[in-house]
Coordinates of C-alpha atoms and ligand atoms in Angstrom, one line a residue:
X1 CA 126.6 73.6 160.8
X2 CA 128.0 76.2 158.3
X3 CA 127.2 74.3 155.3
X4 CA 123.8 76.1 154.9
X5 CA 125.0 76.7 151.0
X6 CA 124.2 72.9 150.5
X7 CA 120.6 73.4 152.1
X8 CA 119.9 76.5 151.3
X9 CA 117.0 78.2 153.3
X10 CA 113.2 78.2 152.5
X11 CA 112.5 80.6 149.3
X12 CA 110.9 83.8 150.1
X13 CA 108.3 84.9 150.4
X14 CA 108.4 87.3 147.0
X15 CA 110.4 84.4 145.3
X16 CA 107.7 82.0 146.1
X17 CA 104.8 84.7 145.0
X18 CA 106.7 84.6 141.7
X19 CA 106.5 80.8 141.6
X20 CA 102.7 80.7 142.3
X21 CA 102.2 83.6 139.0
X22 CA 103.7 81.0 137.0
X23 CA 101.7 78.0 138.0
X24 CA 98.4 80.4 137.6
X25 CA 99.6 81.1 134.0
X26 CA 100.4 77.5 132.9
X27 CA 97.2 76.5 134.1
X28 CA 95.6 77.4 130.7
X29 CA 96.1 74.4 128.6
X30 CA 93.6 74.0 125.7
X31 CA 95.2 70.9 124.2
X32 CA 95.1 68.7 127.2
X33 CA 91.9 66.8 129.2
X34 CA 89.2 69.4 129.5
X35 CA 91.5 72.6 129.0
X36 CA 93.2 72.7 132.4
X37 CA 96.6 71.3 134.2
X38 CA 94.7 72.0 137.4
X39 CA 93.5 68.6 138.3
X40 CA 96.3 66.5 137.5
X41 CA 98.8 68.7 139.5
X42 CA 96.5 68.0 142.6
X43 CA 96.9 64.3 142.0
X44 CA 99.9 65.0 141.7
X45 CA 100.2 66.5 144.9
X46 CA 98.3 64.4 146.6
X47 CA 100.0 61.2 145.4
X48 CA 103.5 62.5 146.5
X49 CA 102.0 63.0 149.9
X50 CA 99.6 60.0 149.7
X51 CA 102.4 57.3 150.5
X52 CA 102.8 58.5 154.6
X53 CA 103.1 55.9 157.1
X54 CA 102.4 57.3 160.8
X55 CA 103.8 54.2 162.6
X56 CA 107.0 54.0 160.6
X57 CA 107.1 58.0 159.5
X58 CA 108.3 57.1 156.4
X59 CA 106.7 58.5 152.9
X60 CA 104.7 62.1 152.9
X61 CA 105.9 64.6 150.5
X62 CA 109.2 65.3 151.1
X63 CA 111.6 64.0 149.1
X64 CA 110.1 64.5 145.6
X65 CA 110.3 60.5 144.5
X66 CA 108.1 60.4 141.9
X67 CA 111.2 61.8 139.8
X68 CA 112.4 58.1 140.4
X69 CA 111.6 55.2 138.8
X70 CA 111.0 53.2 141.8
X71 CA 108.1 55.8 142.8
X72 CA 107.0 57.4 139.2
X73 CA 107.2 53.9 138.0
X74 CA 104.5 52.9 140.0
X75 CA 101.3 51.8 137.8
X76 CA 99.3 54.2 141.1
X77 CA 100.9 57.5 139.2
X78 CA 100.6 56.7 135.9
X79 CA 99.3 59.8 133.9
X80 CA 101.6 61.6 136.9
X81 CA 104.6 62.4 134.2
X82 CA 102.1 64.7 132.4
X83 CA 101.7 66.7 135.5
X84 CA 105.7 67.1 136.7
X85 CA 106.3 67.9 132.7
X86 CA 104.1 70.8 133.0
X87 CA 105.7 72.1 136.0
X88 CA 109.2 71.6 134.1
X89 CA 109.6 75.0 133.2
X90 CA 109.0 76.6 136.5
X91 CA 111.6 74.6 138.4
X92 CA 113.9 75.7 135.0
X93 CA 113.0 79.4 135.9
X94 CA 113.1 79.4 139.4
X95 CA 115.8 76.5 140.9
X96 CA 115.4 77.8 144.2
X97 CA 112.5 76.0 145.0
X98 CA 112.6 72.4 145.2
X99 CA 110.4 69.7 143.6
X100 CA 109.1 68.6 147.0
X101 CA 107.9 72.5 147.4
X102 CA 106.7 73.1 143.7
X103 CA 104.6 70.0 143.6
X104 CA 102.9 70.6 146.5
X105 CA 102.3 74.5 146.2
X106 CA 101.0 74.0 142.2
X107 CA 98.1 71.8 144.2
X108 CA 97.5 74.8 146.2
X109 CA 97.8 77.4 143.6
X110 CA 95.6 75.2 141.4
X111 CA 92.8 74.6 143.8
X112 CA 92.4 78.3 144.5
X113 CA 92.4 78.8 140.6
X114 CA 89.3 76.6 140.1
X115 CA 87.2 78.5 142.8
X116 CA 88.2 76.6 145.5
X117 CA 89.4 77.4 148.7
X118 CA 92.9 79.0 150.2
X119 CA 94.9 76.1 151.3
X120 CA 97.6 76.9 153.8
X121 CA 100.9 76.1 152.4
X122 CA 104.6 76.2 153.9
X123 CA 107.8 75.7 152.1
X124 CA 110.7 74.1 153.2
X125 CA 110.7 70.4 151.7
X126 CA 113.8 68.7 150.4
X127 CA 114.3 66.4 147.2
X128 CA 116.0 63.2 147.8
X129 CA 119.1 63.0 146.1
X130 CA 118.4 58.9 144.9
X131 CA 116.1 56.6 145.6
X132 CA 117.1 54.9 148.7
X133 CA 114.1 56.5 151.2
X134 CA 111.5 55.6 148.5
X135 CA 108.3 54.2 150.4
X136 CA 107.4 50.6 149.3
X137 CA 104.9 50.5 146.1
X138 CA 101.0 49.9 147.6
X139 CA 100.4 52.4 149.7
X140 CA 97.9 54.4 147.5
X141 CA 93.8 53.7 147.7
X142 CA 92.7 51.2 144.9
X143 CA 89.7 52.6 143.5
X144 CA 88.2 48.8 143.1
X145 CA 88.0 48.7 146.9
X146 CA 85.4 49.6 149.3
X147 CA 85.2 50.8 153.3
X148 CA 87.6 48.8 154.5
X149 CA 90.1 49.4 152.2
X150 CA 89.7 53.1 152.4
X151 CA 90.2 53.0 155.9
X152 CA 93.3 50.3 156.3
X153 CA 94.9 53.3 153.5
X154 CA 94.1 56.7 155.0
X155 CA 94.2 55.4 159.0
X156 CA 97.8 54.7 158.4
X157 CA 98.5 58.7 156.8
X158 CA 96.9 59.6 160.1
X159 CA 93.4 60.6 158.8
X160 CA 89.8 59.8 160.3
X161 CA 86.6 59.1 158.3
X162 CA 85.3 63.0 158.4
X163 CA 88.5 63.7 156.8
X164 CA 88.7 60.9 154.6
X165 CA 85.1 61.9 153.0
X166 CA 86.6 65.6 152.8
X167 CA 89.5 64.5 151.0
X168 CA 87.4 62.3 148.7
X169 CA 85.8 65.8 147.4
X170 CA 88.8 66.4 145.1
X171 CA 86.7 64.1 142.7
X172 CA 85.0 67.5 142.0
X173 CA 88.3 67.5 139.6
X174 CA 89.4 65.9 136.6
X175 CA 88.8 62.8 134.9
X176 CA 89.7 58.8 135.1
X177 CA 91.7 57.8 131.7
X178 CA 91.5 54.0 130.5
X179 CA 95.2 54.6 129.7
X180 CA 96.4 55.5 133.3
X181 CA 94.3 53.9 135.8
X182 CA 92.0 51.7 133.5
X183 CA 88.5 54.1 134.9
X184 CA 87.0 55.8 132.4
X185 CA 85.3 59.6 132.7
X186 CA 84.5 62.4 135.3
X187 CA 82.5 62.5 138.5
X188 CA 80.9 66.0 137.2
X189 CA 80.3 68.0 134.1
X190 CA 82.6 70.7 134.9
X191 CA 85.9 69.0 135.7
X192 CA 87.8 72.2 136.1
X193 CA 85.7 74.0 138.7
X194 CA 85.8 73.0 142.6
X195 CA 82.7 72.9 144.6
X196 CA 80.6 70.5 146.6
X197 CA 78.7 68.9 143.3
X198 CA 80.9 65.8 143.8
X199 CA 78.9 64.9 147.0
X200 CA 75.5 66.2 145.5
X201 CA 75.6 64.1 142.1
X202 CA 76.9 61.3 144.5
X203 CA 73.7 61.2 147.0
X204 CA 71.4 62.2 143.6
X205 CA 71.6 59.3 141.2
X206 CA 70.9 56.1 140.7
X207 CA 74.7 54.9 140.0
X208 CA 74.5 51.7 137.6
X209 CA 77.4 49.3 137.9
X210 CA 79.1 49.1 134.9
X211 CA 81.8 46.9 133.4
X212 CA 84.2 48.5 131.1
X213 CA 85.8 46.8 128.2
X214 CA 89.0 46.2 130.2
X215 CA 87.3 43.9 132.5
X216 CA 86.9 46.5 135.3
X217 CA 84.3 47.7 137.4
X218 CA 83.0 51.3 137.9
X219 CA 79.3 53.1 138.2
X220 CA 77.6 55.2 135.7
X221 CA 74.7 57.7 135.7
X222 CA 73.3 58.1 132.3
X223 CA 71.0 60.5 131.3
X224 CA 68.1 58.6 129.5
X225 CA 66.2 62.2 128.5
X226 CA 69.5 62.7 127.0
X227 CA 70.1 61.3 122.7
X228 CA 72.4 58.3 122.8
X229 CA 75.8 60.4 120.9
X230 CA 74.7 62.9 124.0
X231 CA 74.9 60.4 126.7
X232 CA 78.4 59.0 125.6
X233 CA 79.6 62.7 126.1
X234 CA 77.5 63.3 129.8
X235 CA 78.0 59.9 131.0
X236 CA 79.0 60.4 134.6
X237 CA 81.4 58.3 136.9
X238 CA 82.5 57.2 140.4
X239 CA 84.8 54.8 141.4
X240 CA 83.7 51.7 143.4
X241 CA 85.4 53.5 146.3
X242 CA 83.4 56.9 146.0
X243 CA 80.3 54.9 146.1
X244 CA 81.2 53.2 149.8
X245 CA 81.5 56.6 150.5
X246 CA 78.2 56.5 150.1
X247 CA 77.3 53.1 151.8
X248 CA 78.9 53.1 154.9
X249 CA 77.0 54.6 157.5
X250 CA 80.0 56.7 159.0
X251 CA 81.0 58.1 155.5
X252 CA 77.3 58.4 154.9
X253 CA 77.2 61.4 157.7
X254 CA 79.9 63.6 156.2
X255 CA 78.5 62.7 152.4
X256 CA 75.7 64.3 153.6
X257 CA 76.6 67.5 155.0
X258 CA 79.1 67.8 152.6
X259 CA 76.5 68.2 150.2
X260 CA 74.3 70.7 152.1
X261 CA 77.1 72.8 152.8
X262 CA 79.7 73.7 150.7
X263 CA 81.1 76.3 152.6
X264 CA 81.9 73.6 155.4
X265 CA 83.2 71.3 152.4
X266 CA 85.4 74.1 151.9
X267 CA 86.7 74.7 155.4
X268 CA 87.1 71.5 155.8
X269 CA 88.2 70.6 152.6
X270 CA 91.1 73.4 153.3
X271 CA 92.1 72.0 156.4
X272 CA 92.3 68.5 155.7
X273 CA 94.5 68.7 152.3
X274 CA 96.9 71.3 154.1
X275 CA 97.3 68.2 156.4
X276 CA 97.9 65.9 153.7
X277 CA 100.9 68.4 152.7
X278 CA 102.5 68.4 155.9
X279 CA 102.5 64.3 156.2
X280 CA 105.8 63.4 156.6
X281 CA 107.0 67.3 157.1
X282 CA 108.4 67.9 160.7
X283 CA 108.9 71.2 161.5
X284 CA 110.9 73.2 164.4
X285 CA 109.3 76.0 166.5
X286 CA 110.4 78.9 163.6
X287 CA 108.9 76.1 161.1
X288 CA 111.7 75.2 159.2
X289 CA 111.7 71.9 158.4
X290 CA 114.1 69.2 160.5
X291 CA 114.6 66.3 157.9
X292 CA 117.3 63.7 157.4
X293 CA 119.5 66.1 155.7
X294 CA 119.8 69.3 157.7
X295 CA 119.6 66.7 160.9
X296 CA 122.9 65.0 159.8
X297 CA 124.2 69.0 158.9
X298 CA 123.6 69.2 163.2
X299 CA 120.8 71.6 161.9
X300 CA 119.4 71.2 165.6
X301 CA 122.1 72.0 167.9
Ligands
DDH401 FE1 91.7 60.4 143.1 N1 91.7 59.2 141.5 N2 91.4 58.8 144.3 N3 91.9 61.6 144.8 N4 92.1 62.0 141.9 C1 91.8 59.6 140.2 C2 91.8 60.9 139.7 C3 92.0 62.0 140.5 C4 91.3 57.5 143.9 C5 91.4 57.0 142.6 C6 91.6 57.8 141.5 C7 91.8 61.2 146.0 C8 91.3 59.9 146.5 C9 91.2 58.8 145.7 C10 92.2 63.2 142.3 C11 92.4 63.7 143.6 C12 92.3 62.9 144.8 C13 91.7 58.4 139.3 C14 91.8 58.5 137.8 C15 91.6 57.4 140.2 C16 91.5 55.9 139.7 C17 93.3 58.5 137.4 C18 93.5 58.5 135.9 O1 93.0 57.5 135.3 O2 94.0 59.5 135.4 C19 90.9 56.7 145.0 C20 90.6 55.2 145.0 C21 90.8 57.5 146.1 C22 90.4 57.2 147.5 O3 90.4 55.9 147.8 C23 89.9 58.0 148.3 C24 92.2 62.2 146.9 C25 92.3 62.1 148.4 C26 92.5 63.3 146.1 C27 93.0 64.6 146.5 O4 93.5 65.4 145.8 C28 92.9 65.1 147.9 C29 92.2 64.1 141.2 C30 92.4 65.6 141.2 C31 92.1 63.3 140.1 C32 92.0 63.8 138.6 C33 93.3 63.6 137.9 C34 93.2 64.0 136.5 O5 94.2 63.7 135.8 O6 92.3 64.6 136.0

């Protein structure tokens, strides 16, 4: 019970407010993608949460595996590395918070940069120290897949098909790379800014299915108006699994609204990833979290 110096309590709340200025100001990155670290730290984010199993209550985003190979291995994070080596630094400057925390709160702090909305955020997390709680490889969405898939994937982290749709609107973000997942391009023009345009560009064209070089299969809106060196650089994506977004009846609904409305894209949209950074998180009645470790310290008697 008294070794609290071996799990040390939760940052504060003006060490954390120091973490977040630093994630603002690495943000900026002119050499990489389309100038910004901001959408790969919310895959990055999301994927450490992304592996939750409700039945079994294993995976979620404590733990911070990706830093092993058994989890950052995985061919469903490649391109990952780019994001925890921009976050490097920060966990150099500040030690006290841990992977698990940083990880998740660069999502957060990122999201909020782009013009989207406040996500609430708690700290707390732990990092495994090895690899032995590391969720099986497979539990991440394949983006060849369609309805079913998606729902066999997210019904397991806990989530139902109005949250699945919300949590699909991250493709507002960043780009596919041939090099990482084998998808080539981005859902909307301006990668870097959140907003609801994912959904309206989704309900708006007429997506062509296209087979890329590698053999694999993704849609494509060109612009015909547009001068053939033009449409290479415009060329617009989704994934097979955005489009049964877009098919199934019960995705359809949220689709929909999603596009009417941003403001309830970004309500819900807030709601929804907070809950994806919780998955695996349990939490006492001061919300600190209860995990394997502090358990095992008799952290609850
Ligand atoms: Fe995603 N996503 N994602 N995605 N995702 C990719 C990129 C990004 C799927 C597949 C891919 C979510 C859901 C799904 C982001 C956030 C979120 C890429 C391209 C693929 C493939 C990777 C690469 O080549 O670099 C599939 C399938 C699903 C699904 O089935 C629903 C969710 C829920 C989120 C979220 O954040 C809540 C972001 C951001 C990117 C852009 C990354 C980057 O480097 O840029």
């Amino acid at each position: 019970k008294s070794s609290s110096s071996d799990h040390p309590s939760a940052p504060s709340a003006s060490q954390l407010s120091q973490v977040a200025a630093a994630i603002k100001s690495l943000l900026r990155q002119p050499d990489y993608d389309d100038g910004s670290a901001g959408p790969v730290l919310v895959r990055l984010a999301w994927h450490s949460a992304g592996t939750y199993c409700k039945d079994t209550n294993t995976g979620g985003s404590n733990g911070a595996g990706m830093r092993y190979e058994a989890e950052g291995g995985d061919p469903a994070n490649a391109g990952l590395q780019h994001a925890r080596a921009f976050l490097e630094p920060i966990k150099a400057q500040f030690p006290f918070i841990t992977y698990a925390d940083l990880w998740t709160l660069a999502a957060v702090v990122a999201i909020r940069e782009m013009d989207g909305p406040q996500i609430s955020w708690k700290p707390g997390r732990t990092d495994f120290t090895d690899d032995s709680r590391i969720p099986p490889r497979g539990r991440l969405p394949d983006g060849s897949k369609g309805a079913d898939h998606l729902r066999w994937i997210f019904y397991r982290m806990g989530f139902n098909d109005q949250e699945i749709v919300a949590l699909s609107g991250a493709h507002n973000l960043g780009r596919c790379h041939s090099d990482r997942s084998g998808f080539e391009g981005k859902w909307v023009n301006n990668p870097t800014r959140f907003s609801n345009t994912y959904f309206r560009l989704l309900k708006m064209h007429d997506w062509k299915k296209k087979e890329l070089a590698n053999g694999m299969e993704q849609f494509v809106y060109v612009d015909e108006d547009l001068e053939p060196e033009e449409q290479e650089e415009e060329t617009l994506m989704m994934l097979p699994t955005d489009i049964a977004l877009l098919e199934d009846p019960s995705f359809r609904v949220w689709v929909d609204r999603y596009a009417e409305d941003k403001d309830l894209f970004f309500r819900d949209f807030a709601a929804v990833f907070a809950k994806l950074l919780e998955l695996g998180i349990r939490r006492d009645k001061d919300e600190n979290v209860v995990n394997e470790e502090n358990l095992a310290d008799g952290y609850r008697s």
